[in-house]
Amino acid sequence: MRRRDLYWNILMRATGAIVLAICLNWLSCQAALAEKRVALVIGNSAYQGVSKLANPANDAAAIATMIRNAGFDLVEFKQNLKINEMRRQLRDFSDRVRDADIVIAYFAGHGIEIDGVNYLIPVDAVLERDIDAHDEAVSLDRILTVIEPARKLRLVILDACRDNPFSRVMRRTNASRAIDRGLAKVEPTSPNTLVAFAARAGSTALDGDSGNSPFTEALVRYLPKPGLDVRKAFGFVRDEVLRVTNNKQEPFIYGSLGGEDVSLVPLPRTPAPDADARVRRDYELAERVGTREAWDLFLSTYPDGFYAKLAIAQRNKLAAEEARLQAAEKAGRAAEEQQRLTHEGARAVEQKKAAELARAAEDARVAAEKRKAIEDARLVEAERVRAAAQARAEAVAKAAAESAKKLEEARQAAKAEQERTASEKEAKAADAARAKAAAEAKPVETKAAEAAKADKPVGQLASLSPPDAPRDAKSDKPSQAELPRLLQAELKRVGCVTGAAGDEWNSAAQKALGLFNKNAKKKFDVKVASLDALDSARSRSGRVCPLVCDRGYRADGDKCTKIICRAGYELGRDDACERIGQRKSTKPAVYQGEPPAETRNVQRTERPSATNREALYAQCRAKLDAEVPLVFRQRYTIRPDFKKLEHCVASAGR
């Protein structure tokens, strides 16, 4: 009976271990699939100013259904949105993207490209002029900005390359501004971003004769395939559309992803293999057999490890049980023998001897019972240690996951706060620059009026007026001869030119325009002074090129501030404050005979006192400022050359 109970307990423990392993494997698979996926789908068909489109609403509904079936956490589906509704929808959707891993933004309807910028057109747009697109349409750049917080995939799908009726009636405010067919090529700046066009840049897409466009039908067929990478899926979409349209329409994608496959519908995850699965199975088999031979065979195969220690405990438990049974059997035989001798009237010596043997057998049985109890306690302790280790491992894994989640939430909050602070600083800097430009324009206009009374030419003064100052209608477009000087003056205002503006377009001016292109992200030809470059420089209200200060000064906003060291420190060679006396001494130059002529006067000049030195600095600065033309001193803040200023002070103002 006891042996049967022992086998039953062993079987129940093995079954519990198997069930626990299956539950842990299922929980790990669920954790691996826990990534957030959201989507925004918009379809505009009922346009008010032009003829209606038949398929965009149907295309958007088909895409929304496909994404929902793919198991996305959130799918926002909207139709026939006006401009205010589109902007509000994008603003609300940006809040849902912050903690997402995969984001999809789909738009079907009319789109237009103006001067290299792509716009998505709402149903209430009129677009009488090309500049109305800024107010009546939504740019593609704004959608890319909204989905930027996604961590794994940012996907924008535009079925908006149809033949646009707005471009035929739109008035152009600038003859040089281009309005082409289809949409313009884009290059996403954020990683893990793809932008898919229904047709290659510069070409138009077909609306389709059936309920959906060819592009949407191919998307619904290939994108939701489990485990298929989105790049390969779009390749199948391209082949399908080319075949259906007889090579008239070629879908195209822009952007790049990493080496890892990214699919909208992941493959079912297989459970991770257990490293100790084979050892556990053999342990359970030996436990079901329950003999010393089975445990000896298990220990000969797996001599080390946690299961080996459990096997040793099980074998010791069996040995203790066998010893207890043998002792109990021996005690029973001794008792029977004592009874036999008593009944037969045996002598007292033999009875005493039999009694001693019985006592010895009973003592052996008690000792065996104690050893068995000790082995049982050891086995229970080993099982408790194993369960505690497993519980600690699970607690550590859970704590690590929660810590990683909190860290990611803190990083996203800090990033949002930095973006908000940066936008506020940029707005304040723009307001300050406009106020400064207006204040600086007032004395220039006063000087121009005084020069007009004195019959003096004010051509150069008028050319240096800020971009916001009113200009005469006849002088709105400067002549080709004035362009170099005007463009150099504007480049100096935005901090890209350090010298005076001239009438020649020399190498220094070309270098300054190159710096402007680099910092303003423009591509103007540096070899010539163009009107477009002048207009772009005038449109900048603040500094564009970074401020470079002389030695002894450091950049502080739009001005250079003199570096002042605290008591006991002096300015070092690298514009850092060093403790007085710690700077490495340099040996003075040794001359053969007379020192050079340019150093004799300086060597004989006595070092002025602190009060006289400040007066010399003021005198030399006024002397260097006098060398700059009056019109530039009135218009700009002039900083003297630091080397010239030091040389003037060293030579006592000479």
XYZ file of C-alpha atoms in Angstrom:
654
model
C 0.000 0.000 0.000
C 2.774 2.436 0.899
C 4.707 1.688 -2.306
C 1.567 2.399 -4.363
C 1.035 5.750 -2.551
C 4.686 6.656 -3.216
C 4.327 5.992 -6.944
C 1.074 8.002 -7.034
C 2.776 11.051 -5.418
C 5.663 10.848 -7.889
C 3.221 10.754 -10.843
C 1.286 13.801 -9.572
C 4.504 15.816 -9.174
C 5.601 15.004 -12.724
C 2.202 16.053 -14.111
C 2.351 19.385 -12.206
C 5.827 20.105 -13.572
C 4.652 19.534 -17.168
C 1.595 21.809 -16.721
C 3.788 24.550 -15.177
C 6.228 24.416 -18.113
C 3.370 24.741 -20.635
C 1.913 27.783 -18.800
C 5.285 29.549 -18.638
C 5.862 28.970 -22.357
C 2.409 30.400 -23.194
C 3.021 33.505 -21.069
C 6.373 34.144 -22.785
C 4.724 33.962 -26.225
C 2.040 36.428 -25.147
C 4.707 38.887 -23.906
C 6.571 38.651 -27.231
C 3.422 39.644 -29.149
C 2.664 42.683 -26.927
C 3.506 45.538 -29.322
C 1.159 48.446 -30.043
C -0.004 48.991 -33.656
C -2.227 51.932 -34.736
C -3.472 53.239 -38.094
C -5.224 56.305 -39.597
C -7.248 55.824 -42.831
C -8.755 58.805 -44.740
C -10.728 58.663 -48.002
C -11.920 61.880 -49.750
C -14.364 61.465 -52.645
C -17.057 64.209 -52.344
C -15.006 67.232 -53.492
C -17.046 70.464 -53.566
C -15.059 72.610 -56.016
C -14.303 69.930 -58.645
C -15.870 66.741 -59.899
C -16.310 63.946 -57.364
C -14.146 60.803 -57.308
C -15.782 57.408 -57.325
C -13.306 55.082 -55.594
C -11.351 56.828 -52.741
C -14.094 56.219 -50.166
C -14.312 52.534 -51.211
C -10.497 52.227 -51.197
C -10.235 53.661 -47.686
C -12.979 51.331 -46.389
C -11.198 48.293 -47.876
C -7.847 49.314 -46.336
C -9.462 49.963 -42.918
C -11.092 46.508 -42.959
C -7.780 44.885 -43.959
C -5.883 46.607 -41.113
C -8.553 45.665 -38.533
C -8.361 42.026 -39.645
C -4.581 42.227 -39.226
C -5.142 42.707 -35.475
C -4.174 46.370 -35.054
C -4.937 47.875 -31.633
C -6.509 51.069 -33.087
C -7.832 51.901 -36.587
C -9.316 55.401 -37.130
C -11.343 55.494 -40.382
C -12.570 58.884 -41.716
C -14.230 59.961 -45.009
C -14.693 63.293 -46.832
C -12.842 65.495 -44.341
C -12.609 69.277 -44.630
C -9.389 71.152 -43.901
C -10.209 71.882 -40.248
C -11.339 68.296 -39.710
C -8.139 66.900 -41.251
C -5.943 69.078 -39.052
C -7.931 68.163 -35.923
C -7.772 64.465 -36.825
C -3.979 64.609 -37.264
C -3.614 66.427 -33.943
C -5.684 63.806 -32.093
C -3.892 60.939 -33.850
C -0.485 62.300 -32.739
C -1.456 61.556 -29.102
C -2.076 57.890 -29.950
C 1.236 57.480 -31.799
C 3.503 58.400 -28.884
C 3.809 54.887 -27.418
C 3.167 52.882 -30.632
C 5.567 50.461 -32.308
C 3.987 50.330 -35.812
C 1.997 53.225 -37.382
C 0.219 53.313 -40.776
C -1.233 56.497 -42.353
C -3.325 55.923 -45.538
C -4.889 58.653 -47.734
C -6.981 58.250 -50.887
C -8.139 61.299 -52.865
C -6.598 64.263 -54.682
C -2.978 65.280 -54.095
C -0.880 68.025 -55.666
C 2.806 68.964 -55.877
C 3.741 72.683 -55.754
C 7.371 73.735 -56.026
C 8.617 70.340 -54.794
C 6.194 70.097 -51.816
C 3.418 67.456 -51.738
C -0.042 68.407 -50.404
C -3.125 66.269 -49.602
C -6.321 68.114 -50.598
C -9.477 68.114 -48.377
C -12.972 68.158 -49.885
C -13.620 71.899 -49.271
C -10.409 73.176 -50.938
C -10.740 75.891 -53.653
C -7.046 76.571 -54.519
C -7.542 79.635 -56.711
C -3.823 80.467 -56.351
C -0.766 78.330 -55.800
C -0.023 79.931 -52.412
C -3.480 78.907 -51.118
C -2.163 75.356 -50.661
C -0.499 76.409 -47.392
C -3.918 77.284 -45.905
C -6.320 74.926 -47.701
C -4.316 71.673 -47.872
C -2.203 69.453 -45.579
C 1.442 68.867 -46.455
C 3.006 65.398 -46.479
C 5.742 66.694 -44.136
C 3.134 67.257 -41.408
C 1.947 63.648 -41.622
C 5.563 62.422 -41.382
C 6.016 64.600 -38.285
C 2.859 63.180 -36.660
C 3.968 59.515 -37.043
C 7.618 60.133 -36.126
C 7.372 58.856 -32.471
C 6.709 55.259 -33.668
C 9.587 52.962 -32.687
C 9.587 50.081 -35.202
C 7.813 51.110 -38.460
C 6.376 54.362 -39.866
C 4.393 53.672 -43.067
C 2.604 56.317 -45.210
C 0.510 55.054 -48.166
C -0.761 57.673 -50.659
C -3.277 56.710 -53.352
C -3.424 60.417 -54.326
C -1.546 60.570 -57.632
C -4.693 60.928 -59.776
C -4.967 63.506 -62.580
C -5.571 66.678 -60.545
C -8.223 69.163 -61.828
C -7.003 71.945 -59.475
C -3.726 72.473 -61.384
C -5.574 73.418 -64.600
C -7.461 76.373 -63.064
C -4.938 77.458 -60.416
C -3.343 80.907 -60.840
C 0.397 81.112 -60.232
C 1.665 84.026 -58.150
C 5.243 83.333 -59.260
C 6.003 82.335 -62.836
C 9.042 80.333 -61.732
C 7.045 78.185 -59.272
C 6.540 74.677 -60.702
C 3.271 72.707 -60.477
C 3.876 69.249 -61.959
C 1.768 66.169 -62.606
C 1.437 63.673 -59.793
C 3.497 63.961 -56.611
C 7.150 64.892 -56.042
C 9.870 62.504 -54.897
C 10.420 62.439 -51.111
C 13.371 61.382 -48.989
C 12.298 60.647 -45.377
C 14.843 61.858 -42.821
C 13.705 59.597 -39.961
C 14.861 55.950 -39.856
C 12.455 53.024 -40.300
C 10.148 55.199 -42.472
C 8.525 54.178 -45.781
C 6.391 56.393 -48.074
C 4.472 54.459 -50.740
C 3.042 56.228 -53.848
C 0.389 54.670 -56.053
C 2.457 55.922 -59.027
C 6.071 56.958 -59.488
C 6.877 60.624 -58.763
C 5.779 62.889 -61.626
C 3.185 60.434 -63.002
C -0.525 59.900 -62.339
C -2.441 56.860 -61.076
C -5.649 55.304 -62.385
C -8.860 55.532 -60.341
C -10.013 52.116 -61.578
C -13.155 50.907 -63.333
C -14.251 48.553 -60.538
C -15.080 49.378 -56.937
C -11.420 49.958 -56.003
C -8.282 51.295 -57.645
C -5.679 48.773 -58.931
C -3.242 49.945 -56.261
C -5.705 49.337 -53.390
C -6.736 45.908 -54.718
C -3.070 44.825 -54.741
C -2.476 46.229 -51.237
C -5.441 44.301 -49.798
C -4.133 41.115 -51.430
C -0.481 41.164 -50.336
C 0.008 43.366 -47.226
C -1.914 41.165 -44.706
C -0.002 37.948 -45.577
C 1.420 36.516 -42.309
C 5.183 36.875 -41.970
C 5.637 38.712 -45.321
C 8.044 41.671 -45.032
C 6.384 44.971 -46.073
C 9.152 45.717 -48.588
C 8.578 42.402 -50.347
C 4.815 42.916 -50.128
C 5.136 46.275 -51.923
C 7.271 44.533 -54.548
C 4.388 42.122 -55.221
C 1.996 45.117 -55.306
C 4.163 46.833 -57.938
C 4.236 43.730 -60.152
C 0.455 43.286 -59.848
C -0.335 46.951 -60.748
C 2.061 46.923 -63.724
C 0.390 43.765 -65.030
C -3.165 45.082 -64.593
C -2.461 48.540 -66.131
C -0.296 47.265 -69.013
C 2.788 49.022 -67.563
C 1.031 52.423 -67.459
C 1.208 52.789 -63.671
C 4.194 51.832 -61.488
C 3.851 52.106 -57.678
C 6.974 53.319 -55.888
C 8.243 53.441 -52.294
C 10.711 55.850 -50.717
C 12.701 55.435 -47.464
C 14.521 52.503 -45.882
C 14.266 49.877 -43.129
C 16.831 47.797 -41.249
C 17.812 44.186 -41.838
C 15.039 42.714 -39.684
C 11.838 41.616 -41.431
C 8.799 43.776 -40.562
C 5.352 42.347 -41.373
C 1.879 43.696 -40.616
C 0.679 40.219 -39.619
C 3.433 38.267 -37.805
C 3.782 34.509 -38.089
C 2.522 32.411 -35.140
C 5.373 32.122 -32.698
C 6.657 28.621 -31.876
C 7.464 27.944 -28.215
C 11.123 28.395 -27.296
C 12.978 25.089 -26.817
C 13.686 24.120 -23.227
C 17.398 23.445 -22.655
C 16.647 20.924 -19.893
C 13.677 19.272 -21.602
C 15.522 16.007 -22.268
C 16.942 15.838 -18.742
C 13.503 16.553 -17.288
C 11.884 13.825 -19.390
C 14.473 11.246 -18.275
C 14.062 12.365 -14.658
C 10.293 11.920 -14.883
C 10.751 8.457 -16.431
C 13.120 7.367 -13.637
C 10.679 8.815 -11.109
C 7.854 6.710 -12.564
C 9.992 3.527 -12.323
C 10.959 4.423 -8.743
C 13.787 1.850 -8.204
C 17.404 2.277 -7.127
C 18.548 0.810 -10.442
C 16.595 3.489 -12.378
C 18.119 6.303 -10.310
C 21.625 4.818 -10.669
C 21.150 4.715 -14.450
C 19.954 8.366 -14.469
C 22.972 9.496 -12.383
C 25.383 7.661 -14.664
C 23.893 9.538 -17.652
C 23.562 12.969 -15.955
C 26.110 13.100 -13.109
C 25.858 16.899 -12.604
C 23.135 19.516 -12.388
C 20.019 20.276 -10.409
C 18.130 17.135 -11.527
C 21.157 14.996 -10.552
C 20.920 16.314 -6.991
C 17.190 15.527 -6.945
C 17.949 12.006 -8.210
C 20.490 11.468 -5.394
C 17.869 12.562 -2.866
C 15.315 10.162 -4.409
C 17.817 7.254 -4.301
C 18.681 7.963 -0.658
C 14.987 8.050 0.150
C 14.507 4.587 -1.430
C 17.528 3.216 0.467
C 16.113 4.494 3.737
C 12.735 2.925 2.949
C 14.361 -0.431 2.133
C 16.386 -0.336 5.358
C 13.234 0.441 7.325
C 11.366 -2.503 5.763
C 14.260 -4.896 6.389
C 14.504 -3.763 10.017
C 10.755 -4.176 10.485
C 10.880 -7.697 8.970
C 13.809 -8.681 11.175
C 12.036 -7.364 14.304
C 8.948 -9.397 13.388
C 10.971 -12.578 13.032
C 12.664 -11.924 16.405
C 9.295 -11.433 18.096
C 8.000 -14.680 16.604
C 11.102 -16.496 17.790
C 10.693 -15.107 21.325
C 7.080 -16.228 21.434
C 8.096 -19.678 20.221
C 10.724 -20.025 22.921
C 8.286 -18.837 25.571
C 5.663 -21.313 24.529
C 8.161 -24.147 24.436
C 9.415 -23.325 27.949
C 12.890 -22.376 26.891
C 15.453 -21.591 29.414
C 15.804 -18.081 30.840
C 19.153 -17.512 29.167
C 17.733 -18.162 25.735
C 14.735 -15.961 26.470
C 17.021 -13.163 27.637
C 19.121 -13.533 24.525
C 16.003 -13.438 22.345
C 14.802 -10.337 24.223
C 18.135 -8.593 23.582
C 17.898 -9.473 19.926
C 14.351 -8.092 19.815
C 15.468 -4.857 21.468
C 18.347 -4.538 19.016
C 15.984 -5.110 16.112
C 13.577 -2.495 17.484
C 16.422 0.023 17.876
C 17.492 -0.634 14.289
C 13.925 -0.097 13.134
C 13.667 3.238 15.000
C 17.013 4.394 13.556
C 15.830 3.448 10.086
C 12.618 5.428 10.616
C 14.674 8.459 11.688
C 16.955 8.184 8.638
C 13.911 7.955 6.392
C 12.399 11.069 7.999
C 15.694 12.949 7.451
C 15.820 11.957 3.769
C 12.160 13.001 3.337
C 12.953 16.402 4.863
C 15.959 16.834 2.556
C 13.861 16.019 -0.507
C 11.154 18.493 0.542
C 13.811 21.188 1.132
C 15.299 20.555 -2.325
C 11.866 20.929 -3.922
C 11.285 24.152 -1.935
C 14.658 25.596 -3.057
C 13.864 24.814 -6.688
C 10.416 26.459 -6.459
C 11.876 29.523 -4.698
C 14.591 29.902 -7.375
C 11.998 29.696 -10.116
C 9.775 32.292 -8.346
C 12.744 34.666 -7.931
C 13.636 34.331 -11.625
C 10.050 35.165 -12.611
C 9.991 38.161 -10.222
C 13.294 39.478 -11.619
C 12.031 39.158 -15.208
C 8.778 40.950 -14.316
C 10.642 43.754 -12.498
C 13.019 44.178 -15.475
C 10.065 44.472 -17.882
C 8.336 47.060 -15.673
C 11.592 49.035 -15.290
C 12.145 49.055 -19.067
C 8.564 50.234 -19.617
C 8.910 53.075 -17.064
C 12.258 54.103 -18.578
C 10.738 54.266 -22.056
C 7.770 56.320 -20.781
C 10.149 58.735 -19.028
C 12.252 59.069 -22.190
C 9.193 59.809 -24.329
C 7.971 62.424 -21.801
C 11.417 64.087 -21.686
C 11.579 64.138 -25.484
C 8.135 65.776 -25.740
C 9.128 68.383 -23.125
C 12.363 69.166 -25.018
C 10.454 69.613 -28.277
C 7.972 71.954 -26.586
C 10.770 74.017 -24.974
C 12.666 74.227 -28.263
C 9.565 75.461 -30.122
C 8.966 78.144 -27.460
C 12.592 79.290 -27.682
C 12.408 79.499 -31.490
C 9.203 81.571 -31.296
C 10.769 83.943 -28.744
C 13.945 84.262 -30.857
C 11.874 85.077 -33.975
C 9.906 87.775 -32.105
C 13.116 89.280 -30.732
C 14.720 89.285 -34.186
C 11.726 91.076 -35.732
C 11.727 93.665 -32.946
C 15.467 94.183 -33.345
C 15.148 94.569 -37.127
C 12.398 97.170 -36.706
C 14.471 99.091 -34.140
C 17.549 99.021 -36.337
C 15.576 100.140 -39.408
C 14.426 103.363 -37.703
C 17.884 105.072 -37.459
C 18.679 103.942 -41.001
C 15.548 105.640 -42.319
C 16.469 108.806 -40.348
C 19.957 108.833 -41.873
C 18.459 108.316 -45.319
C 16.168 111.373 -44.826
C 19.118 113.520 -43.669
C 21.167 112.410 -46.659
C 18.300 113.271 -49.001
C 18.139 116.820 -47.554
C 21.863 117.265 -48.091
C 21.569 116.056 -51.744
C 23.769 113.050 -50.966
C 23.276 109.663 -52.653
C 21.684 107.107 -50.387
C 21.843 104.101 -52.711
C 23.954 101.987 -50.380
C 21.909 102.981 -47.318
C 18.652 101.957 -48.998
C 20.176 98.654 -50.058
C 20.925 97.757 -46.441
C 17.348 98.202 -45.199
C 15.921 95.148 -43.442
C 13.631 92.732 -45.277
C 10.543 93.959 -43.405
C 11.056 97.658 -44.400
C 8.724 98.974 -47.127
C 10.281 99.385 -50.563
C 9.365 101.493 -53.502
C 7.436 99.701 -56.210
C 9.968 100.713 -58.897
C 12.908 99.320 -56.895
C 11.246 96.055 -55.929
C 13.513 94.131 -58.285
C 17.165 95.318 -58.020
C 19.407 95.481 -61.029
C 22.016 92.821 -61.737
C 24.798 95.240 -60.752
C 23.254 95.808 -57.291
C 22.686 92.137 -56.532
C 26.237 91.289 -55.243
C 26.282 94.185 -52.797
C 22.680 93.636 -51.588
C 23.163 89.883 -51.187
C 26.434 90.387 -49.246
C 24.697 92.888 -46.945
C 21.879 90.392 -46.228
C 24.380 87.567 -45.666
C 26.209 89.808 -43.178
C 22.890 90.498 -41.394
C 22.201 86.775 -40.898
C 25.781 86.224 -39.648
C 27.386 84.555 -42.685
C 29.737 87.463 -43.713
C 32.298 89.095 -41.433
C 33.736 91.738 -43.813
C 32.191 94.708 -45.578
C 29.787 94.298 -48.525
C 31.200 95.203 -51.969
C 30.011 95.417 -55.541
C 32.067 92.390 -56.628
C 31.037 88.777 -56.163
C 34.417 87.496 -54.996
C 35.569 84.252 -53.343
C 34.700 85.531 -49.847
C 31.118 86.229 -50.942
C 30.886 82.779 -52.551
C 32.140 81.194 -49.325
C 29.519 83.166 -47.343
C 26.710 81.960 -49.645
C 28.018 78.409 -49.214
C 27.746 78.789 -45.423
C 24.196 80.108 -45.859
C 23.261 77.088 -48.029
C 24.718 74.703 -45.448
C 22.945 76.198 -42.408
C 19.643 77.117 -44.161
C 19.514 73.826 -46.125
C 19.427 75.584 -49.516
C 21.098 74.773 -52.855
C 21.764 78.170 -54.459
C 24.607 78.445 -56.969
C 27.509 80.104 -55.107
C 29.191 81.291 -58.302
C 26.572 83.975 -59.036
C 24.474 86.364 -56.921
C 20.859 85.420 -57.701
C 17.573 87.137 -56.861
C 16.267 83.898 -55.284
C 19.206 83.832 -52.877
C 18.567 87.500 -51.973
C 14.845 86.809 -51.308
C 15.692 83.748 -49.194
C 18.223 85.713 -47.106
C 15.742 88.572 -46.641
C 13.085 86.140 -45.424
C 15.298 85.114 -42.486
C 14.472 87.202 -39.421
C 17.355 85.999 -37.220
C 20.870 84.602 -37.409
C 21.417 81.653 -39.743
C 25.181 81.011 -39.604
C 26.683 80.196 -36.182
C 28.411 83.034 -34.326
C 32.244 82.844 -34.298
C 33.891 85.030 -31.624
C 37.455 86.308 -31.272
C 39.873 85.053 -28.688
C 38.822 86.050 -25.184
C 35.122 86.072 -26.074
C 32.422 83.395 -26.142
C 29.117 83.183 -28.020
C 26.061 84.334 -26.015
C 22.966 84.272 -28.241
C 23.536 86.734 -31.109
C 26.508 88.501 -29.520
C 29.989 87.762 -28.199
C 30.553 88.228 -24.466
C 33.978 88.799 -22.985
C 35.240 85.940 -20.811
C 35.881 87.186 -17.229
C 37.799 84.860 -14.878
C 37.273 84.925 -11.112
C 39.957 86.063 -8.657
C 43.128 83.969 -8.808
C 42.489 82.782 -12.399
C 43.519 84.114 -15.800
C 42.536 83.418 -19.412
C 44.514 80.575 -21.020
C 45.412 79.919 -24.648
C 42.267 77.834 -25.282
C 39.921 80.534 -23.838
C 39.625 78.602 -20.551
C 40.259 80.107 -17.103
C 43.431 78.712 -15.486
C 44.840 79.230 -12.032
C 47.560 81.899 -12.027
C 51.002 80.280 -11.942
C 49.869 76.882 -13.283
C 50.322 77.772 -16.948
C 53.469 76.268 -18.395
C 56.109 78.943 -18.829
C 57.568 79.459 -22.277
C 61.146 80.534 -22.779
C 61.572 84.023 -24.247
C 63.009 84.277 -27.726
C 66.794 84.722 -27.811
C 68.119 87.011 -30.504
C 71.656 87.280 -31.805
C 72.556 90.949 -31.392
C 69.724 93.496 -31.753
C 66.095 92.238 -31.489
C 63.891 92.692 -34.589
C 62.746 96.215 -35.331
C 59.060 95.382 -34.931
C 59.649 94.253 -31.315
C 61.960 97.002 -30.071
C 59.253 99.576 -29.404
C 57.036 96.997 -27.726
C 59.876 95.826 -25.469
C 60.687 99.368 -24.401
C 57.031 100.186 -23.683
C 56.208 100.004 -20.001
C 53.156 97.961 -19.019
C 50.349 100.446 -18.204
C 48.376 100.299 -15.000
C 44.877 98.802 -14.809
C 43.184 102.247 -15.128
C 45.373 103.317 -18.066
C 44.908 99.921 -19.743
C 41.116 100.308 -19.699
C 41.487 103.783 -21.215
C 43.786 102.344 -23.927
C 41.226 99.645 -24.712
C 38.485 102.279 -25.153
C 40.798 104.498 -27.286
C 41.895 101.606 -29.542
C 38.332 100.306 -29.945
C 37.146 103.791 -31.020
C 40.079 103.983 -33.445
C 39.207 100.609 -35.038
C 35.482 101.505 -35.192
C 36.361 104.713 -37.073
C 37.879 102.579 -39.850
C 34.446 101.007 -40.545
C 32.055 102.999 -42.811
C 29.334 104.920 -40.966
C 26.491 103.169 -42.772
C 27.671 99.747 -41.530
C 28.139 100.958 -37.954
C 24.559 102.280 -37.962
C 23.091 99.127 -39.472
C 25.155 96.374 -37.756
C 26.965 95.679 -34.513
C 30.668 95.893 -35.407
C 33.198 93.863 -33.395
C 36.872 94.881 -33.820
C 39.589 92.405 -34.708
C 40.942 91.028 -31.425
C 44.552 90.798 -32.675
C 44.514 94.412 -33.942
C 42.992 95.558 -30.636
C 45.693 93.793 -28.582
C 48.468 95.160 -30.809
C 47.074 98.717 -30.453
C 46.966 98.430 -26.654
C 50.474 96.903 -26.529
C 51.851 99.830 -28.585
C 50.149 102.421 -26.282
C 47.485 103.409 -28.808
C 49.841 103.948 -31.740
